[in-house]
XYZ file of C-alpha atoms in Angstrom:
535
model
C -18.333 19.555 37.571
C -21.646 20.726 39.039
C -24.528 17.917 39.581
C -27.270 21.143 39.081
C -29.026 20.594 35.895
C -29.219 24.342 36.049
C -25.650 25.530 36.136
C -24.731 22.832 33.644
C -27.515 24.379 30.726
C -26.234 27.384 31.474
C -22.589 26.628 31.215
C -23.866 24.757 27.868
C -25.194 27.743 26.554
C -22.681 30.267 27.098
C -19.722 27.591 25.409
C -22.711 27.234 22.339
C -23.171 31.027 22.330
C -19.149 31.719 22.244
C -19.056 29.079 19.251
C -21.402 30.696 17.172
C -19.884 33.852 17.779
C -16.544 32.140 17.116
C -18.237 31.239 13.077
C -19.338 34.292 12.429
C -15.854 36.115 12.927
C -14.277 33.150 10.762
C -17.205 33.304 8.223
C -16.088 37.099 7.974
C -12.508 36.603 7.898
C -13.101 34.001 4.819
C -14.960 36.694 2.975
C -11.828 38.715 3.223
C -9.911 35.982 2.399
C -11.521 35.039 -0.288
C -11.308 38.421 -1.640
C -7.534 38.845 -1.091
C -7.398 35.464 -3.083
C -8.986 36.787 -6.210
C -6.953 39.733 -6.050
C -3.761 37.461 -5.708
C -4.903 35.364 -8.709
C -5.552 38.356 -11.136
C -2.479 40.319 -10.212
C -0.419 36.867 -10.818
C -1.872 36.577 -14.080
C -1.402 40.155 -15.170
C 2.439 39.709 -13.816
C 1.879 42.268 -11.366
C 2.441 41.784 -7.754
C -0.290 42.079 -5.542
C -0.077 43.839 -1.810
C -1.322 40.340 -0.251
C 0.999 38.588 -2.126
C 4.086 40.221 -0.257
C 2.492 40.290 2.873
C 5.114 39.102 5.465
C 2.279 38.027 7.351
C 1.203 34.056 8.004
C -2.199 33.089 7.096
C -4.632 31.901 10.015
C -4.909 28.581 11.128
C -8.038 27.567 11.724
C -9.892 24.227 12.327
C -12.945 24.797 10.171
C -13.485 23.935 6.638
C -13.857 25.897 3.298
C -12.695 24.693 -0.558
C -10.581 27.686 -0.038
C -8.327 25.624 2.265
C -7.508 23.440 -0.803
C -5.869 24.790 -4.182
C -8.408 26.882 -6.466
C -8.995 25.864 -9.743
C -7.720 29.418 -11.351
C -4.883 29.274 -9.005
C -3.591 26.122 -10.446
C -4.436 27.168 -13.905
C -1.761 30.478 -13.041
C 0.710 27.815 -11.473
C 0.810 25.647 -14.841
C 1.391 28.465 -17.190
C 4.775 28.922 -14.702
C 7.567 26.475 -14.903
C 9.470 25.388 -11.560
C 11.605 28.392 -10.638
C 14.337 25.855 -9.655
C 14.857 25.702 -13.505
C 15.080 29.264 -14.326
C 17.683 31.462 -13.690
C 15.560 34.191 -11.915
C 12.496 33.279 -10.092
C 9.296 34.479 -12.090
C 7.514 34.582 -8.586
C 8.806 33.730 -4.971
C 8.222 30.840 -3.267
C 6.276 32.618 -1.028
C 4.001 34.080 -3.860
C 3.494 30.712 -5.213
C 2.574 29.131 -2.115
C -0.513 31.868 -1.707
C -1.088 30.791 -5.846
C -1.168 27.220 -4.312
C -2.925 27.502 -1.271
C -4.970 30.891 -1.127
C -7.200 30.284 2.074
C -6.437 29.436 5.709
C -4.547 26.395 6.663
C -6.883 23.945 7.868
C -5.811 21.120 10.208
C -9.526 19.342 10.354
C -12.716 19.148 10.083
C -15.348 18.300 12.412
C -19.014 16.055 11.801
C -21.544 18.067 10.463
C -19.881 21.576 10.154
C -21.744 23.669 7.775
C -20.912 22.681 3.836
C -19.386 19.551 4.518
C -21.533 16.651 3.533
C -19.144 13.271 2.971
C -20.897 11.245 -0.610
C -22.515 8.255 0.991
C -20.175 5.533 0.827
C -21.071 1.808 2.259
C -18.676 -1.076 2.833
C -19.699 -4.079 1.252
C -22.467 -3.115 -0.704
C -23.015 -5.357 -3.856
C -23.994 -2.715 -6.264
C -21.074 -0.131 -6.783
C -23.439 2.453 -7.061
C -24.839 2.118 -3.615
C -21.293 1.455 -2.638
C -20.390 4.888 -3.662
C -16.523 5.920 -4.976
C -13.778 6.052 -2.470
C -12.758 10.227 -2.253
C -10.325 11.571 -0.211
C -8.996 14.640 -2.516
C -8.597 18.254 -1.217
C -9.357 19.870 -4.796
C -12.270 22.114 -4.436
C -14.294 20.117 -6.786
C -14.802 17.062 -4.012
C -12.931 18.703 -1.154
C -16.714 18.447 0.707
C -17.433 15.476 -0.324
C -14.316 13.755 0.963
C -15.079 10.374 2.225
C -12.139 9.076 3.165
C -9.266 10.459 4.710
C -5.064 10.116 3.775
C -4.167 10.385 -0.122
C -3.650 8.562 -3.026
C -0.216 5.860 -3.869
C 0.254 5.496 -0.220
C 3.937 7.152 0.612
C 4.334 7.686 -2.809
C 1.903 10.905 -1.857
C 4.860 12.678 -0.368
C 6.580 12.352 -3.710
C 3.697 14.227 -5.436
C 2.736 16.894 -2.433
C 7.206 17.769 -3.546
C 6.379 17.972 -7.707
C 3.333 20.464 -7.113
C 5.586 22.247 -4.236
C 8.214 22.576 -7.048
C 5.658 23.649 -9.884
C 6.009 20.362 -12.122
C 2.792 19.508 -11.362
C -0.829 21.124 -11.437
C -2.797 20.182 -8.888
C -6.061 20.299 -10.577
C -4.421 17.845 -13.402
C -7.293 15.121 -14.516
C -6.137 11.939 -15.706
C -7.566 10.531 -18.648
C -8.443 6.892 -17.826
C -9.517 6.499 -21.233
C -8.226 2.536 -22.691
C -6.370 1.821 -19.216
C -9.256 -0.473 -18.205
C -7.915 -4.211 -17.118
C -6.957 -6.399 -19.846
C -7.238 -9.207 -17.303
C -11.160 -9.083 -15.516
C -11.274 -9.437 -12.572
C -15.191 -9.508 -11.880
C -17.003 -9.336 -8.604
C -17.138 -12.338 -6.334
C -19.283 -13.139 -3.460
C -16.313 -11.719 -0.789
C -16.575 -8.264 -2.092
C -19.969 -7.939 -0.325
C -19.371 -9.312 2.421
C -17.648 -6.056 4.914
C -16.084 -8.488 6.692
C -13.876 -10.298 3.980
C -11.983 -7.155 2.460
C -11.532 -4.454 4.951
C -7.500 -3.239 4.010
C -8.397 -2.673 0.279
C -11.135 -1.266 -2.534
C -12.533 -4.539 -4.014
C -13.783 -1.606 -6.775
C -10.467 -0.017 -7.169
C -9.492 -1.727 -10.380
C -12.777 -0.298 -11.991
C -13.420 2.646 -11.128
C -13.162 4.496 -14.410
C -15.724 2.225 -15.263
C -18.117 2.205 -12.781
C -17.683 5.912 -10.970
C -17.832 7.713 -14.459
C -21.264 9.652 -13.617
C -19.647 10.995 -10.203
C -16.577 11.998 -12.338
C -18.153 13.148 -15.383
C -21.057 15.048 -13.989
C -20.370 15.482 -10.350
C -16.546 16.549 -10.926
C -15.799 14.344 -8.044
C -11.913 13.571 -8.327
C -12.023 9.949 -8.077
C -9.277 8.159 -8.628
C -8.657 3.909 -9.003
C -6.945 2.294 -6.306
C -5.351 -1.165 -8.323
C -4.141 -1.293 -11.958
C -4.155 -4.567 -13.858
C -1.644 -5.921 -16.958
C -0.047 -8.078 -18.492
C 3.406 -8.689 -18.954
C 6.551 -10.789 -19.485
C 8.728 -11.862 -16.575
C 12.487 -12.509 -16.674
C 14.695 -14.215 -14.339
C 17.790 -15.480 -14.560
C 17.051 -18.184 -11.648
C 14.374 -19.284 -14.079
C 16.817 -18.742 -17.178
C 18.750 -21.638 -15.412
C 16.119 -23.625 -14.336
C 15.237 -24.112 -18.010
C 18.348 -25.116 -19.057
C 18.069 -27.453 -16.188
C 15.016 -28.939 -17.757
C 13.379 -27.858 -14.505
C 11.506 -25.286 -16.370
C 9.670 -26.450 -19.629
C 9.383 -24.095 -22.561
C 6.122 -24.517 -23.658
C 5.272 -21.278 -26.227
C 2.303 -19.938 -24.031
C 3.542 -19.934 -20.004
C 6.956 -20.184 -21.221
C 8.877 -19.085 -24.329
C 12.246 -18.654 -25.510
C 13.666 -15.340 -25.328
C 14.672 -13.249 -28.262
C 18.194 -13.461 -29.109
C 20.915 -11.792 -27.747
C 23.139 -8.994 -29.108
C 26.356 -8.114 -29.026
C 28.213 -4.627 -28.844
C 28.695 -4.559 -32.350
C 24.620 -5.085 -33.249
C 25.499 -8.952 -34.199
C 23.485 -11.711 -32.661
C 25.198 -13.569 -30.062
C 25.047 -17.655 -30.524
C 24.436 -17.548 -26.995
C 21.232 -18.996 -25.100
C 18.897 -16.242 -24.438
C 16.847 -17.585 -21.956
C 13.359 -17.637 -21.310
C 10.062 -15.438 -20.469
C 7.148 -15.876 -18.563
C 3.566 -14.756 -19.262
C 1.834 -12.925 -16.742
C -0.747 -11.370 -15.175
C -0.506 -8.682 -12.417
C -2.006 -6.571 -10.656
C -1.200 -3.242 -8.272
C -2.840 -2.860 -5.340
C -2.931 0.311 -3.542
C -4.156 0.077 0.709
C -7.265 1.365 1.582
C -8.684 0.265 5.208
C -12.004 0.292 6.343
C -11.535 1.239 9.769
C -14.069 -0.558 11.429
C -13.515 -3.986 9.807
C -9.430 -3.740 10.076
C -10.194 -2.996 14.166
C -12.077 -6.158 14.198
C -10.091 -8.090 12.510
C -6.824 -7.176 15.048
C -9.695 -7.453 17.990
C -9.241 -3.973 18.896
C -11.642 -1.296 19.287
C -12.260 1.445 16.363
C -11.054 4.303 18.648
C -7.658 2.402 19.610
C -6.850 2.183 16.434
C -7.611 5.537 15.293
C -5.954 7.135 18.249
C -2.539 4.615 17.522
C -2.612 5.528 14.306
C -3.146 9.492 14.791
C -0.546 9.200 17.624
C 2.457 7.253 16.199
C 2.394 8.732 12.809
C 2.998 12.369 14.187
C -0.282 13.619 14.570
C -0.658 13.083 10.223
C -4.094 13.001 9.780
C -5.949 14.806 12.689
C -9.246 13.171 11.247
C -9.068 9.828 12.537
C -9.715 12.048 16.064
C -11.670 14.435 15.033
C -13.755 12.532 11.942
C -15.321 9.613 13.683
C -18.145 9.291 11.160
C -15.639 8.867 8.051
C -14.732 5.033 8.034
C -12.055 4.458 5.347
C -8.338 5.950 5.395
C -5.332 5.231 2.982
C -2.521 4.735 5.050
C 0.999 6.146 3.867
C 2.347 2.642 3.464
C 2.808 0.359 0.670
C 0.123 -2.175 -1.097
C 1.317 -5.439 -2.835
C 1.405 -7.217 -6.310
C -0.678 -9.863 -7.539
C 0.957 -12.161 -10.202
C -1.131 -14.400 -11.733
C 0.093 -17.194 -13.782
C -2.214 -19.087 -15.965
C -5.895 -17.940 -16.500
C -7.068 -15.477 -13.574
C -10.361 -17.518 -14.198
C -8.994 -20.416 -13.221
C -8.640 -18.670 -9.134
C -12.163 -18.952 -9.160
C -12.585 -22.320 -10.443
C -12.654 -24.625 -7.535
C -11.643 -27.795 -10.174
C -8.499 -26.058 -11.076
C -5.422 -26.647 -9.347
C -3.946 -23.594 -7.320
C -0.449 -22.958 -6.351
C -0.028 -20.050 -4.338
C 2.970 -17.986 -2.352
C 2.496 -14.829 -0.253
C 5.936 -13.143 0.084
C 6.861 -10.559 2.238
C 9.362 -8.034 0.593
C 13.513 -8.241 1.174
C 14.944 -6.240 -1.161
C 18.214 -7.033 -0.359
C 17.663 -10.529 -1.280
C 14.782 -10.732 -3.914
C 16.687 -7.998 -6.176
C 20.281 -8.237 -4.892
C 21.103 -11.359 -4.067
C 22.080 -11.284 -0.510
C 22.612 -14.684 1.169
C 21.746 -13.962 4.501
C 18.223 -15.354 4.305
C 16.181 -17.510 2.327
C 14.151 -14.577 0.385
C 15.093 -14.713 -3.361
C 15.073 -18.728 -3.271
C 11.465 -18.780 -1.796
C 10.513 -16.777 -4.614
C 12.041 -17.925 -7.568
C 11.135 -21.564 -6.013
C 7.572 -20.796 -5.888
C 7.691 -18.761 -9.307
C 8.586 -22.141 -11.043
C 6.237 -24.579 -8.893
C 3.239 -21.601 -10.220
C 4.719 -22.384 -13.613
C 4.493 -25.768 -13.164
C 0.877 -25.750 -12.144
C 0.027 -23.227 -15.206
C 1.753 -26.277 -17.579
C -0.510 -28.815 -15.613
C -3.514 -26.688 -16.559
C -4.460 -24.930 -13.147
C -3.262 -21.737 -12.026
C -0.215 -20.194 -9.798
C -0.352 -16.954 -7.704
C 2.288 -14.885 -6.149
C 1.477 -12.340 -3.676
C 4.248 -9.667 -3.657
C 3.351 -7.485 -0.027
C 5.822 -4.580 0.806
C 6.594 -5.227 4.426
C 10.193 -4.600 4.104
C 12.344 -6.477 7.043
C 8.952 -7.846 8.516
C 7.538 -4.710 8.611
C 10.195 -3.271 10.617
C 11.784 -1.656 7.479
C 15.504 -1.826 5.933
C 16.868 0.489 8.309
C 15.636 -2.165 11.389
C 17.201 -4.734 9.335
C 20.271 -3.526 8.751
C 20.765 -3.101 12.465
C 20.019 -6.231 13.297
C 22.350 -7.693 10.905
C 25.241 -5.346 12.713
C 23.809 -7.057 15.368
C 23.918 -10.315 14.649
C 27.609 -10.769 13.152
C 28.763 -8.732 16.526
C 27.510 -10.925 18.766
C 27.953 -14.039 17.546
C 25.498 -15.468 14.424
C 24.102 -18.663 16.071
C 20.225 -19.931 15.465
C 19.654 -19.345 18.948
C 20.423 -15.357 19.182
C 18.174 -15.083 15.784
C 15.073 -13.913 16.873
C 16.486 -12.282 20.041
C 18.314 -10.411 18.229
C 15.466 -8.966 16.670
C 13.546 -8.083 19.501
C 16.648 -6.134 21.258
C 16.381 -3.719 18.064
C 12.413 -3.399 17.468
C 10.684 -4.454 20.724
C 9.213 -7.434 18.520
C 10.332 -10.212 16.583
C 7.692 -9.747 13.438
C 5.321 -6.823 12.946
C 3.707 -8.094 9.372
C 0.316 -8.872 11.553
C -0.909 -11.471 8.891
C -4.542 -10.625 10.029
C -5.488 -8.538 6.337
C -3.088 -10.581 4.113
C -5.724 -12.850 2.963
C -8.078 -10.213 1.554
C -6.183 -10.137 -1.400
C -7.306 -13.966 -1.859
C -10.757 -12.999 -1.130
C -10.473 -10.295 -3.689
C -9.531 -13.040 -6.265
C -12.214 -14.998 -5.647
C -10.054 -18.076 -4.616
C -11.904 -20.650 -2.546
C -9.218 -23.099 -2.048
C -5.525 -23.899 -2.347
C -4.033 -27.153 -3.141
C -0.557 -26.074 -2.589
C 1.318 -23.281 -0.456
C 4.919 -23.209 -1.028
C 5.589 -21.497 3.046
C 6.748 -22.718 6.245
C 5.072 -19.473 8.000
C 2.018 -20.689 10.404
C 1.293 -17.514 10.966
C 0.696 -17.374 6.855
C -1.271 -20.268 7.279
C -3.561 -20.145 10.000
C -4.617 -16.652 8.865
C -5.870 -17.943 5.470
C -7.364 -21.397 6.894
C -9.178 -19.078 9.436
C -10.749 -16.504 7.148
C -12.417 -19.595 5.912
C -10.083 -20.698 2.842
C -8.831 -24.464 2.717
C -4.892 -25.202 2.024
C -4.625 -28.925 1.044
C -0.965 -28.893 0.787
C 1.800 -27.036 2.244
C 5.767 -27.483 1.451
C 8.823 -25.325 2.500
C 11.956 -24.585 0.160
C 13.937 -27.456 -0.391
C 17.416 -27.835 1.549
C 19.174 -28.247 -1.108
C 18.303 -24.345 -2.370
C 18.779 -23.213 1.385
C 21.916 -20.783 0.919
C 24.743 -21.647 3.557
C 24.657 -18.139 5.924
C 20.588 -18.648 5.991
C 20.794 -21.575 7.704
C 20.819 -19.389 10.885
C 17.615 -18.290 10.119
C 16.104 -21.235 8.560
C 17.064 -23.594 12.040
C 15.744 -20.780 14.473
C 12.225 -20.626 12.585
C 11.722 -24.764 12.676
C 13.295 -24.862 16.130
C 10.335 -22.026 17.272
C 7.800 -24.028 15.407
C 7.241 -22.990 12.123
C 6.359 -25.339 9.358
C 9.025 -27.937 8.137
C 8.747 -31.065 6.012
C 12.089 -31.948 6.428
C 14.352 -32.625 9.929
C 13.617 -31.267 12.966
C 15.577 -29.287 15.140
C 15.732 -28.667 18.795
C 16.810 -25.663 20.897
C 19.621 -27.615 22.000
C 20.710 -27.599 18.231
C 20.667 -24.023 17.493
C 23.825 -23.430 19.153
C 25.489 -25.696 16.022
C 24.338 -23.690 13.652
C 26.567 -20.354 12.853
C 26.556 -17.698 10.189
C 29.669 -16.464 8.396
C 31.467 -14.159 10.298
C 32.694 -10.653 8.492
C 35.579 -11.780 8.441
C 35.802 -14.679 6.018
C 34.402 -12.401 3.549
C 37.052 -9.945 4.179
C 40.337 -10.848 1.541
């Protein structure tokens, strides 16, 4: 690179002069575009085929961006009237004709700071008044396409599923959901955390209200804005718990707990039987939406590492987290969590009420079918009953329910490592090496933005935390919530083959309040083989 000033404006001005040049030949090329798509739209709606739409020929990609690069509203209105070909015996159109329906204009792959017609609504983290806050947008519907403030979609990975029903026709882009009587039976009103940036960076504190409080930018503005958490209530039935009131461990009570409605049998006759019991419940969805700047600080990374890790490792998904550095939030193609609330939900932000809480990481194998090999399903339905027991007491119990299947490493990982372990001998000291021969790492659920959700809640303190995870722990205590009392599962409700896992955590220092063990131990303790399950 030159060091003369002069050769470097002049270099400057010749790539500024080829730019400009470079927009005007696009700004043409839209105009045709645009024309080709209006002439695609009418033909489709007369039933005639239109020369562009059996051109051969792909459309341009280009980097800029237009509303044309998202669906059009008449395009979608042509695409509803048609049902999925994949149900009819002969196609109405091609898949090709209904692609140019769906997506009339040039491809676009990003968009860049300040390109003409693309002004981002003002959105600022933290801001006490939700107004000044502004609505979370990230939709590609020519209505708020450039407004978009965010970047990513809507239900986290459950976006792929929708991008495949408009694909197949079964859905119109441009549908509007009415929000109308969905609003939160349970409040859950605005505490001190939600303005402060720094407290809730990994979700929208407004998400649950935004019918409510974003109506003006979706009424008026035609912004699609769309909520981010759901809140209901519900009933919650478990057979653990089923047996834990028979027990007498479980107290039915006729407002946490009731009796169950009688069984039937095949005939339509009620069966003598005991039915059980039920829980009442609160709960709440929450969907993940990071504010890039506070979930970089909170890992101690810098902004730009994280965008670049998370533009690099996913693919190249979502080229603006390069190319965007002035939009600060993205929804991340993962999953969110569950909030059950037993009790009040008042009561969380009632500092004299007793709290009982439990943040659980995901194991479907365990929590829904049973499996044995870890201690899962009886943390759970161990903590269910101690929140129970608090609700009876007159405080308040919360369950945090975060998808981080197999510590984040997912079911496949898991799996693996299971093959792994039985191979090679299941002893407590090959647990977590076994692990890391598989992934790299040991645990990848990063506890750093698990206790915004507490935040969110408005909880201030927590008398008792049924976990033996310090990484749980000192991740709460640190974002500046007290735990008076924490307690592990009891050994009698450790099952047999998880004692592998249960030894290897207290011999690498997690949390116990009963015996310790040593590394010299682990070696004593052994899962089941395949074997003895083989008859």
């Amino acid at each position: 690179m030159s060091s003369d000033p002069t050769v470097d404006h002049a270099v400057l001005t010749q790539i500024l002069t080829q730019l400009q040049s470079l927009q005007v030949s696009q700004q043409a090329l839209q105009a045709k575009l645009d024309s080709l798509s209006s002439v695609t739209s009418r033909s489709a709606s007369s039933g005639v085929a239109s020369p562009a739409q059996s051109a051969s020929v792909p459309l341009p990609v280009t980097a800029s961006a237009d509303a044309t690069a998202s669906p059009s509203a008449s395009a979608a209105n042509v695409l509803g009237s048609i049902q999925a070909s994949t149900e009819l015996p002969d196609k109405i159109i091609s898949d090709r004709e209904r692609e140019k329906l769906l997506y009339p204009g040039r491809v676009m792959l990003t968009t860049y700071p300040d390109q003409h017609g693309v002004k981002p609504h003002a959105l600022k983290w933290g801001a006490s008044d939700p107004t000044e806050r502004g609505p979370v947008i990230c939709s590609r519907l020519p209505s708020s396409f450039k407004h978009r403030n965010a970047i990513g979609a809507h239900s986290g990975s459950y976006s792929i599923y929708r991008a495949l029903a408009i694909a197949m026709g079964t859905l119109v882009p441009t549908h509007k959901p009415d929000y109308s009587r969905t609003e939160p039976p349970v409040p859950i009103p605005p505490q001190p955390s939600w303005f402060d940036p720094s407290k809730i960076v990994s979700f929208d504190p407004w998400g649950h209200l935004v019918p409510q409080v974003f109506t003006r930018e979706m009424t008026e503005q035609g912004l699609d804005v769309r909520p981010s958490i759901a809140i209901t209530k519900a009933h919650m039935k478990l057979s653990e718990i089923d047996e834990a009131a028979r027990r007498g461990d479980v107290v039915v009570d006729g407002k946490i707990v009731m009796k169950s409605v009688p069984l039937l049998n095949a005939d339509g006759t009620v069966n003598p039987a005991d039915p059980g019991v039920e829980i009442a419940i609160s709960k709440a969805a929450i969907e993940p939406v990071w504010f890039l700047p506070g979930v970089a600080e909170r890992f101690g990374i810098s902004e730009n590492l994280l965008r670049r890790a998370l533009f690099e490792d996913t693919g190249g998904m979502y080229p603006e987290l390069i190319t965007r550095p002035d939009i600060k939030v993205f929804l991340p193609p993962i999953g969110g969590m569950t909030v059950y609330i037993f009790g009040p939900a008042a009561y969380m932000y009632d500092e004299s009420k007793e709290l009982t809480l439990r943040v659980h990481d995901e194991c479907n194998g365990s929590d829904v079918f049973g499996s044995d090999i870890c201690t899962c399903k009886p943390y759970l339905t161990f903590a269910i009953e101690e929140c129970v027991h608090t609700a009876q007491r007159g405080g308040v119990g919360v369950v945090v329910y975060f998808r981080k299947e197999g510590r984040a490493l997912g079911e496949v990982t898991k799996y693996l490592v299971y093959n792994l372990r039985k191979r090679g001998g299941d002893s407590a000291d090959k647990y977590f090496r076994a692990t890391e021969l598989i992934a790299g790492v040991k645990d990848m659920r990063f506890q750093a933005l698990m206790p915004d959700v507490l935040h969110w809640l408005g909880i201030r303190k927590i008398d008792n935390m049924v976990s033996m995870s310090d990484m749980k722990y000192n991740a709460i205590v640190q974002s500046g919530i007290p735990i008076l009392k924490r307690y592990d599962l009891p050994e009698h409700l450790i099952p047999m083959d998880s004692r592998v896992e249960i030894d290897a955590k207290i011999a690498a220092g997690y949390f116990t309040s009963g015996k310790q063990i040593t590394e010299a131990d682990l070696v004593k303790t052994v899962g089941r083989t395949w074997e003895e399950t083989e008859h």
